[in-house]
Short mmCIF file of C-alpha atoms and ligand atoms in Angstrom, two decimals:
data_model
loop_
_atom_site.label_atom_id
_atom_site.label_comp_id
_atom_site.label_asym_id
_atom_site.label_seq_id
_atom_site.Cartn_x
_atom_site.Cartn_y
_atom_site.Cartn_z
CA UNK A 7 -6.01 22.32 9.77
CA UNK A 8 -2.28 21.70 11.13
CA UNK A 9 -0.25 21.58 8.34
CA UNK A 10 2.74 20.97 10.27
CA UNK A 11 1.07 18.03 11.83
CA UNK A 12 0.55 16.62 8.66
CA UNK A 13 4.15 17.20 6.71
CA UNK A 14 5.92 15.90 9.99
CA UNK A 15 3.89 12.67 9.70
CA UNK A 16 4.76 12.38 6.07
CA UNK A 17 8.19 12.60 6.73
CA UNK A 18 8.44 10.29 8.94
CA UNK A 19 6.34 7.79 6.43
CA UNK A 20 8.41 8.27 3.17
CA UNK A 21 11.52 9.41 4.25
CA UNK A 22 14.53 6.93 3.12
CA UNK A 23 15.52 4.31 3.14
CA UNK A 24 12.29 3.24 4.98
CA UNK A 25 8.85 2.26 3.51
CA UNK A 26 5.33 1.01 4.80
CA UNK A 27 3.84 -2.29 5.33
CA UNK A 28 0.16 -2.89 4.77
CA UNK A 29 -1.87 -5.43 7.00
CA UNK A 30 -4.82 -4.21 6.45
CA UNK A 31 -6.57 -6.92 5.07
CA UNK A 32 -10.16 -7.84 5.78
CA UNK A 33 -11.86 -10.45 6.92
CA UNK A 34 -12.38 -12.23 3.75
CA UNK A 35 -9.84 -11.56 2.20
CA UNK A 36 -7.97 -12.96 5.39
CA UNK A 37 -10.05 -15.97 4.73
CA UNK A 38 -9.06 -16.61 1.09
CA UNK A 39 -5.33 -16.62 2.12
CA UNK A 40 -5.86 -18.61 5.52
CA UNK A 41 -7.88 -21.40 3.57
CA UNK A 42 -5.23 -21.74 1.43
CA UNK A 43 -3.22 -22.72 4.09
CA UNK A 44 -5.75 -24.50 5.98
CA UNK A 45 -5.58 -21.83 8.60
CA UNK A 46 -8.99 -21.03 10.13
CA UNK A 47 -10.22 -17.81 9.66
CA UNK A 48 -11.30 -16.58 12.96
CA UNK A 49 -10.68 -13.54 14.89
CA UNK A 50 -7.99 -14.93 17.46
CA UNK A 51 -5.86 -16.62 14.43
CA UNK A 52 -6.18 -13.32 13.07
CA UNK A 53 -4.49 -11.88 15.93
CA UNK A 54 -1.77 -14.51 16.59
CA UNK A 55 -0.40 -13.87 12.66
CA UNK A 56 -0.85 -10.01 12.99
CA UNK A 57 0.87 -10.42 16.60
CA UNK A 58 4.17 -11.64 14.89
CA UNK A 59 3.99 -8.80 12.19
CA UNK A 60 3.79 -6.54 14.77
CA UNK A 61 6.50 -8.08 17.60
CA UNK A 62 8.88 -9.18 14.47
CA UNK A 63 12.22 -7.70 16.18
CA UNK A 64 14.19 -5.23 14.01
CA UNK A 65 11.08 -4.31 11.39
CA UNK A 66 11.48 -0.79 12.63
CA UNK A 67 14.87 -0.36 10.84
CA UNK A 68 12.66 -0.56 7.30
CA UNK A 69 9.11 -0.02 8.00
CA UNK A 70 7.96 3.61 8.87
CA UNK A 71 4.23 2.56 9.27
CA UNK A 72 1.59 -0.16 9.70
CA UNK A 73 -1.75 0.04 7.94
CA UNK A 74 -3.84 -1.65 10.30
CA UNK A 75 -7.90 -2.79 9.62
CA UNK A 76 -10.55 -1.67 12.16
CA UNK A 77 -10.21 -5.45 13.93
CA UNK A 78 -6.13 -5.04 14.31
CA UNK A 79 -6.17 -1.19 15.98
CA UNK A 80 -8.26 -2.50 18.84
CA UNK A 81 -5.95 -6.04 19.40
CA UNK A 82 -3.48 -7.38 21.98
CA UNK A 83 -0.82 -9.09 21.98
CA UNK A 84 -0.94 -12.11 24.02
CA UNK A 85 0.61 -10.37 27.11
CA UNK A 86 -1.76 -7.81 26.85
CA UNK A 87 -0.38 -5.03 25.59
CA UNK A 88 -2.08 -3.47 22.61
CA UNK A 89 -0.88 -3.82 19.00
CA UNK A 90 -0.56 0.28 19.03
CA UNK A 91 1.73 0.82 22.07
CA UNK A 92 4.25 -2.11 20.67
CA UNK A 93 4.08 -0.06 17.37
CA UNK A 94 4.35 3.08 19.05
CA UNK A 95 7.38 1.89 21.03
CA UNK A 96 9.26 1.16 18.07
CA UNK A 97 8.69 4.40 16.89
CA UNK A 98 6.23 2.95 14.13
CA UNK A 99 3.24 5.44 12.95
CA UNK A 100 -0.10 3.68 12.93
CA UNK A 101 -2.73 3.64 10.00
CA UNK A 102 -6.22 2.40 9.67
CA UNK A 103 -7.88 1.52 6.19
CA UNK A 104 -10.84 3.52 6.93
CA UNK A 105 -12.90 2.75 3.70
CA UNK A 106 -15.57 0.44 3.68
CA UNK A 107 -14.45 -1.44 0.47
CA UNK A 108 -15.81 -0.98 -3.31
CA UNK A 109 -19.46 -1.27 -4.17
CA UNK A 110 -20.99 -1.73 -7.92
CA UNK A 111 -21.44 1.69 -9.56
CA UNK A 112 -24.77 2.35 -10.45
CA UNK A 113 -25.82 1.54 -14.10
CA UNK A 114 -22.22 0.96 -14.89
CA UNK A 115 -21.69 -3.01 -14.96
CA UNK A 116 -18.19 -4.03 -13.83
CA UNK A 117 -17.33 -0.90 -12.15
CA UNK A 118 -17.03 0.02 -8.57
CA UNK A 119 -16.88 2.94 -6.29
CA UNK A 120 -15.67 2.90 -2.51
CA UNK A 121 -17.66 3.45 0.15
CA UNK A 122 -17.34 4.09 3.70
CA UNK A 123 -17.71 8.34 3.67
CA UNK A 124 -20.90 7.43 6.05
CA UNK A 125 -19.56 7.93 9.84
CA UNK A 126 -16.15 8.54 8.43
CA UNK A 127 -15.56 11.91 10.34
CA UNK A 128 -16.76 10.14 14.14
CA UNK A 129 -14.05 7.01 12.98
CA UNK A 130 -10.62 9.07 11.99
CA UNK A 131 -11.79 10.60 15.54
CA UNK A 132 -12.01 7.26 17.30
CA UNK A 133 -9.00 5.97 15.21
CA UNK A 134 -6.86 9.17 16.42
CA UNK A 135 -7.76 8.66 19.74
CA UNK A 136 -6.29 5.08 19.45
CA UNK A 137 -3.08 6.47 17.94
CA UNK A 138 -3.67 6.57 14.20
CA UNK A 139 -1.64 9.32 12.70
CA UNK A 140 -2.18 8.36 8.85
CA UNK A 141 -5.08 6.30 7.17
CA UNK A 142 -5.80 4.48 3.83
CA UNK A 143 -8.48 4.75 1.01
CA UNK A 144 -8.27 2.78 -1.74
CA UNK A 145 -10.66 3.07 -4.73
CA UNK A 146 -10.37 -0.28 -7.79
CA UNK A 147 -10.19 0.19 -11.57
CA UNK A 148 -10.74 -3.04 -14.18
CA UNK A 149 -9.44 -2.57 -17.37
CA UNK A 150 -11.52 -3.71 -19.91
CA UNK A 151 -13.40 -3.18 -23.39
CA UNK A 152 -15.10 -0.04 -22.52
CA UNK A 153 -14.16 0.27 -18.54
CA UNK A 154 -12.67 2.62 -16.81
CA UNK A 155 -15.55 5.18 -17.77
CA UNK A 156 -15.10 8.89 -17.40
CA UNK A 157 -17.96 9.04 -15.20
CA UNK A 158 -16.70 6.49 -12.28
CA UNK A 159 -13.16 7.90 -12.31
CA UNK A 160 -14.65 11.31 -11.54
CA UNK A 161 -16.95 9.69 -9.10
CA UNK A 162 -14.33 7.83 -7.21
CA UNK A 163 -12.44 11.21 -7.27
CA UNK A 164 -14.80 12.88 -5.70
CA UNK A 165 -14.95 10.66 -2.78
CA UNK A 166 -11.04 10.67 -2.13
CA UNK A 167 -11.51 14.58 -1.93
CA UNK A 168 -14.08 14.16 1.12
CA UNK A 169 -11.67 11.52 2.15
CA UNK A 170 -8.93 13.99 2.18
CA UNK A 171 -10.85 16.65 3.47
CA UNK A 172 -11.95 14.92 6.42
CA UNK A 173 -8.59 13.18 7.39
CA UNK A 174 -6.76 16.89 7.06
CA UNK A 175 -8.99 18.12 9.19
CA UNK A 176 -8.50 15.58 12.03
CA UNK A 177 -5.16 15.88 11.66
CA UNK A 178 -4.09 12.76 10.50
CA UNK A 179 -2.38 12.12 6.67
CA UNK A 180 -4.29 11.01 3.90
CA UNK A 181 -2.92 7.91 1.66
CA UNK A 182 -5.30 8.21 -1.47
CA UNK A 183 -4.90 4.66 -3.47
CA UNK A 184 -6.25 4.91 -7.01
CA UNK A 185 -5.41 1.48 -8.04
CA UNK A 186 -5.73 -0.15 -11.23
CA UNK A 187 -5.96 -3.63 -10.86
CA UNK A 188 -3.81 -6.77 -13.02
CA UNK A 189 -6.66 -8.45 -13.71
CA UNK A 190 -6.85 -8.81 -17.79
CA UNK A 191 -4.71 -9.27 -20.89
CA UNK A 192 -4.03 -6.06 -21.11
CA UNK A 193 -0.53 -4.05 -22.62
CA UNK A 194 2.05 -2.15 -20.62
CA UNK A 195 1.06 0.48 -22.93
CA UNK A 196 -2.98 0.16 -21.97
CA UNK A 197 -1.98 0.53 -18.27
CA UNK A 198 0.02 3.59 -18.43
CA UNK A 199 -3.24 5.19 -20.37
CA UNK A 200 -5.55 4.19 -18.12
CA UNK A 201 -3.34 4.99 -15.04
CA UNK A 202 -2.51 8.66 -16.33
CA UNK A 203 -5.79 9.73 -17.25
CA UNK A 204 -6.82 8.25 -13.63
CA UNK A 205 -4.28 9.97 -11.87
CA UNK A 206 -4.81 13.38 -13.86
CA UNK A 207 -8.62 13.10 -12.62
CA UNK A 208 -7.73 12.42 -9.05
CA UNK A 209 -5.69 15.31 -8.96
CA UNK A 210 -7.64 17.78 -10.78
CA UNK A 211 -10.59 17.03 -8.19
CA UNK A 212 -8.51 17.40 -5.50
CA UNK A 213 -6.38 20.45 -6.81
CA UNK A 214 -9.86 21.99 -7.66
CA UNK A 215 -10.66 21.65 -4.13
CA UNK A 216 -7.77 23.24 -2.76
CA UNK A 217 -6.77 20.05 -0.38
CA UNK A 218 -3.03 20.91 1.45
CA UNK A 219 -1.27 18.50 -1.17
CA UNK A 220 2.16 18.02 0.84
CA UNK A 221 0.08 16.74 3.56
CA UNK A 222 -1.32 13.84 1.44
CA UNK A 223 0.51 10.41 0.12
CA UNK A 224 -0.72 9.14 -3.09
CA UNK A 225 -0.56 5.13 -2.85
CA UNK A 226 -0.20 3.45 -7.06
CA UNK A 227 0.15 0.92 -8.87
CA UNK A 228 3.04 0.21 -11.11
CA UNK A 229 2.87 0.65 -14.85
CA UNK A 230 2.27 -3.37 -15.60
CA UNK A 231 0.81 -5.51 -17.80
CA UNK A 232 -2.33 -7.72 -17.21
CA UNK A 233 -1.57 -10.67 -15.83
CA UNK A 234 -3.07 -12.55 -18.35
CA UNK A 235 -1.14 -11.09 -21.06
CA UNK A 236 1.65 -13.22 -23.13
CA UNK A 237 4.05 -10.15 -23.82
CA UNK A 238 6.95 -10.07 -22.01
CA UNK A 239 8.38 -7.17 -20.51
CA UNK A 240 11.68 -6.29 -19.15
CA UNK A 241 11.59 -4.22 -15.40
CA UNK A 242 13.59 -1.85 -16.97
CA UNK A 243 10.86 -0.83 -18.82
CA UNK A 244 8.13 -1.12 -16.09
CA UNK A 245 10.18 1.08 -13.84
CA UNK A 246 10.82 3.67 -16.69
CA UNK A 247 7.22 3.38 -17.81
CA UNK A 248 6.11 3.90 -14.21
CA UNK A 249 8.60 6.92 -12.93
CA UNK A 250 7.68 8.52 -16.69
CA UNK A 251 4.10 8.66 -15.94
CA UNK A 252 3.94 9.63 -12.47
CA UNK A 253 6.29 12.50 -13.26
CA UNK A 254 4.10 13.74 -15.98
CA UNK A 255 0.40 13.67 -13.59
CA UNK A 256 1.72 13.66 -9.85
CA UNK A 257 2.21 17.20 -8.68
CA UNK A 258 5.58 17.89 -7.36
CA UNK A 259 4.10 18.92 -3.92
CA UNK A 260 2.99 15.74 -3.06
CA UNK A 261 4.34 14.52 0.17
CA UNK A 262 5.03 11.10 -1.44
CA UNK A 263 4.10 8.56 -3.39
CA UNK A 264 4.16 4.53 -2.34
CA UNK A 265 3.62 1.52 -3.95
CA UNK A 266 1.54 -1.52 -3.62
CA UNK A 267 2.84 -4.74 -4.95
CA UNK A 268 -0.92 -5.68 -6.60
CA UNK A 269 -0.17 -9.83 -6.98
CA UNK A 270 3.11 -9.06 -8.95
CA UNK A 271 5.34 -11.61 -8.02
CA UNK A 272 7.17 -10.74 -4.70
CA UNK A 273 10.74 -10.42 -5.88
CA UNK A 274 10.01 -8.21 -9.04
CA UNK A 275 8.00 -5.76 -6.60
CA UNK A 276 11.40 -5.21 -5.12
CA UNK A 277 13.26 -4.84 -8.56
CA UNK A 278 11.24 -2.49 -10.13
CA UNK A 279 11.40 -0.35 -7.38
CA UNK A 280 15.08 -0.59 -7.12
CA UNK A 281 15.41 0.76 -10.98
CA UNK A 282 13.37 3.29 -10.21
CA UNK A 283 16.17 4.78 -8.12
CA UNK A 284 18.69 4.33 -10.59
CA UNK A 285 20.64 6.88 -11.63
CA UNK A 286 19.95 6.48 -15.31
CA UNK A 287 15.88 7.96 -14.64
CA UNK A 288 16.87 11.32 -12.98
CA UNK A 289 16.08 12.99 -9.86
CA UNK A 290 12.75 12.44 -8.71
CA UNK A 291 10.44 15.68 -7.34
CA UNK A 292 8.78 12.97 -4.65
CA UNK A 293 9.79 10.61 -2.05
CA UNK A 294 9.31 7.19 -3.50
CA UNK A 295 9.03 4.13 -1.55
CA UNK A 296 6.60 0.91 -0.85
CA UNK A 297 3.48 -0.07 0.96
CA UNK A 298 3.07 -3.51 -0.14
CA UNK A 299 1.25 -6.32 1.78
CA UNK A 300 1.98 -9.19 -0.64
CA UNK A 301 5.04 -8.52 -1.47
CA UNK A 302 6.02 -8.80 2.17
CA UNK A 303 4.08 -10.59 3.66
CA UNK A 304 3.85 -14.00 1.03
CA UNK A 305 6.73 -15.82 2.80
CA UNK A 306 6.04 -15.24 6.28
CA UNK A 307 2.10 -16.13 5.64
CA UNK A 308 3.54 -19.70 4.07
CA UNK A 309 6.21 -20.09 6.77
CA UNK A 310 3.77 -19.47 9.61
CA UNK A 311 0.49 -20.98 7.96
CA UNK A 312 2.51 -24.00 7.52
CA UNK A 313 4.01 -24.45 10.30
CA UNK A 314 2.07 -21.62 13.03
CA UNK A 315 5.22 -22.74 15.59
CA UNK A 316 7.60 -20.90 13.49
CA UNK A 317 7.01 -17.60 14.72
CA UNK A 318 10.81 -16.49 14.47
CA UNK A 319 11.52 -18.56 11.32
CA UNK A 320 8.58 -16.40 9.67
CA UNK A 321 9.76 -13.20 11.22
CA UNK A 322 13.15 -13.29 10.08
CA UNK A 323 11.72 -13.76 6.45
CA UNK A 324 9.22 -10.79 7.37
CA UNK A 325 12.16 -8.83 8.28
CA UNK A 326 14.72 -10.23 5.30
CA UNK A 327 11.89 -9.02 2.97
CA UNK A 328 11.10 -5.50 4.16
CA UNK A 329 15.32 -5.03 4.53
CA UNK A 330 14.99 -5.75 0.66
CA UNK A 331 12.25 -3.40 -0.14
CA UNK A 332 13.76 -0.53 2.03
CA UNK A 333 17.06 -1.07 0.37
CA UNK A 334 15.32 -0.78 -3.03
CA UNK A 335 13.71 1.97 -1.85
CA UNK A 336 17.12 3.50 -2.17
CA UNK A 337 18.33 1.97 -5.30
CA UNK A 338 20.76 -0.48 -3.57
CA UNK A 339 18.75 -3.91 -4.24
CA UNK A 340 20.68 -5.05 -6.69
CA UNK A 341 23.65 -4.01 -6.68
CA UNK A 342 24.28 -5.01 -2.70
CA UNK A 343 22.04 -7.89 -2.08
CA UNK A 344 20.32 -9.10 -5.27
CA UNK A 345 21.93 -12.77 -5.07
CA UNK A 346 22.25 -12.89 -1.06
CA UNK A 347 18.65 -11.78 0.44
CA UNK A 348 16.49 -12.17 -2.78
CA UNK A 349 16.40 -15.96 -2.79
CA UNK A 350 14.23 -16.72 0.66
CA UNK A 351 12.46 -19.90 0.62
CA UNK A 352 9.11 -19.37 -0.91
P1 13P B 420 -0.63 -5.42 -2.19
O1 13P B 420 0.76 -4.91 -1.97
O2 13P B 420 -0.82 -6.85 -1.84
O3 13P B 420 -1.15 -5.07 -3.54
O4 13P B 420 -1.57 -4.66 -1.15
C1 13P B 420 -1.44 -3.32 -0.96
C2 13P B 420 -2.68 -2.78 -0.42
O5 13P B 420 -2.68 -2.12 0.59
C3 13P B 420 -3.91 -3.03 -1.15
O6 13P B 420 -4.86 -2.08 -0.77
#
């Protein structure tokens, strides 16, 4: 294993004030959001709306990397020249989602483990030869009664540490993405438990196997209520509740840690990072930035899916709403542009 291959790629990912931008959706889940806006959901519509994410002039000044799916990393753009060299131009690194999405766990009803370990060592080879430097794994989490168990924590753990293994190997950095989902009534309070004993398992199995943990960029979820739960909550004390946890069960030799926005409305994505880098919190042992599809990419799917001749309208929102993530990656949302940039049509 390089090492030094795999720290220089991390800092380039997570360091300030830039972040990453996920678009690594797949093909139905493309389809839910296209029918929405009565876009069709085939593979050259596909590539027209990924073709302005990737073309959108300027995104380099906030976005460090791309998380690409299997269907992007091989595209064009309409001139012909291939989704990786534009990103590679602009200095952008190039991931691939390389799992193959969750499956039901075994005797354990409403829980899921990821799959896609089959093949996975030939793929990060093809990916790398296409210019991948960094890939994605993300395993899902329900909160409910009597879910997550022990048992498909551990299991899911296990799998990110042949995940990480393999990547490592090839060279190319590992994003491991524990997340546990919105979905539910739950508390603030119910999230942070779930999340920390998660997180202490995930790193435990992969501390246990001895993976090179700078080289690696854990991918989490916020500290959030349900989404079906009537409590209110402040940011204030989703960011504290967030930076609190992930300083007691992330290992300060991480090479980062990034968020995902997870269906919280776009704008608070961006403000409870932002208090995260206030001062009032403390130093931080981690970079800590974004990698949020939604949270991005809401307006500019509206704009475009509405209207698909907009192309520049919906990259200047693309771009408006990754300047505001990057400068909340720094701490200087609010306090520069919370009334100017935060209020794009939505
Ligand atoms: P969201 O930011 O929309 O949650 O997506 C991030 C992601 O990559 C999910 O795997």
């Amino acid at each position: 294993m390089n090492e030094k291959i795999l720290t220089d790629t991390v800092a380039r990912l997570v360091t300030p004030p830039k972040g990453i931008l996920a678009i690594d959706e797949g093909t139905k889940t493309c389809a839910g959001r296209f029918e929405k806006l009565g876009v069709p959901n085939t593979e050259e519509k596909r590539r027209e709306y990924r073709e302005l994410l990737i073309t959108a002039p300027g995104i380099e000044q906030f976005i460090s990397g791309y998380i690409l799916f299997d269907e992007t990393i091989r595209q064009k753009a309409k001139n012909g020249v291939t989704f990786t060299s534009i990103l590679q131009s602009k200095g952008i690194e190039i991931g691939i989602k390389v799992d193959a999405g969750p499956l039901d766990f075994t005797d354990h009803p409403g829980e899921k483990v990821t799959s896609g370990l089959e093949g996975l060592s030939e793929r990060l080879k093809e990916y790398k030869k296409l210019g991948a430097t960094f890939a994605k794994w993300r395993a899902v989490y329900t909160i409910g009664e009597a879910v997550p168990t022990a048992a498909c924590m551990k299991k899911n753990a296990e799998i990110f540490v042949k995940y990480v293994e393999l990547c490592q190997e090839e060279g190319i950095v590992p994003i491991v993405e524990p997340e546990i989902l919105m979905d539910g009534d739950h508390s603030l309070e119910k999230c942070y438990e779930v999340t920390s004993v998660n997180l202490q398992v995930v790193f435990d199995a992969l501390k246990a196997a001895k993976v090179f943990l700078p080289g690696l960029i854990l991918k989490t979820n916020m500290i959030l209520p349900g989404k079906d739960s009537k409590v209110a909550v402040f940011n204030r004390e989703i960011a504290q509740s967030t930076v609190r946890c992930l300083k007691e069960k992330v290992p300060a030799e991480i090479g980062g840690i990034v968020f995902l926005s997870g269906g919280q409305k776009d704008e608070d994505a961006v403000i409870n990072l932002d208090l995260m880098h206030q001062s009032l919190i403390g130093p931080l042992p981690w970079p800590l930035s974004f990698s949020y599809s939604r949270a991005i990419q809401n307006p500019v799917l509206r704009t475009w899916g509405q209207n698909p001749g907009q192309v520049t309208r919906a990259q200047m929102l693309l771009v408006a709403a990754a300047r505001n993530c990057s400068l909340a990656s720094v701490g200087k949302y609010q306090h520069e542009d919370f009334k100017k940039l935060s209020r794009h049509p939505q």
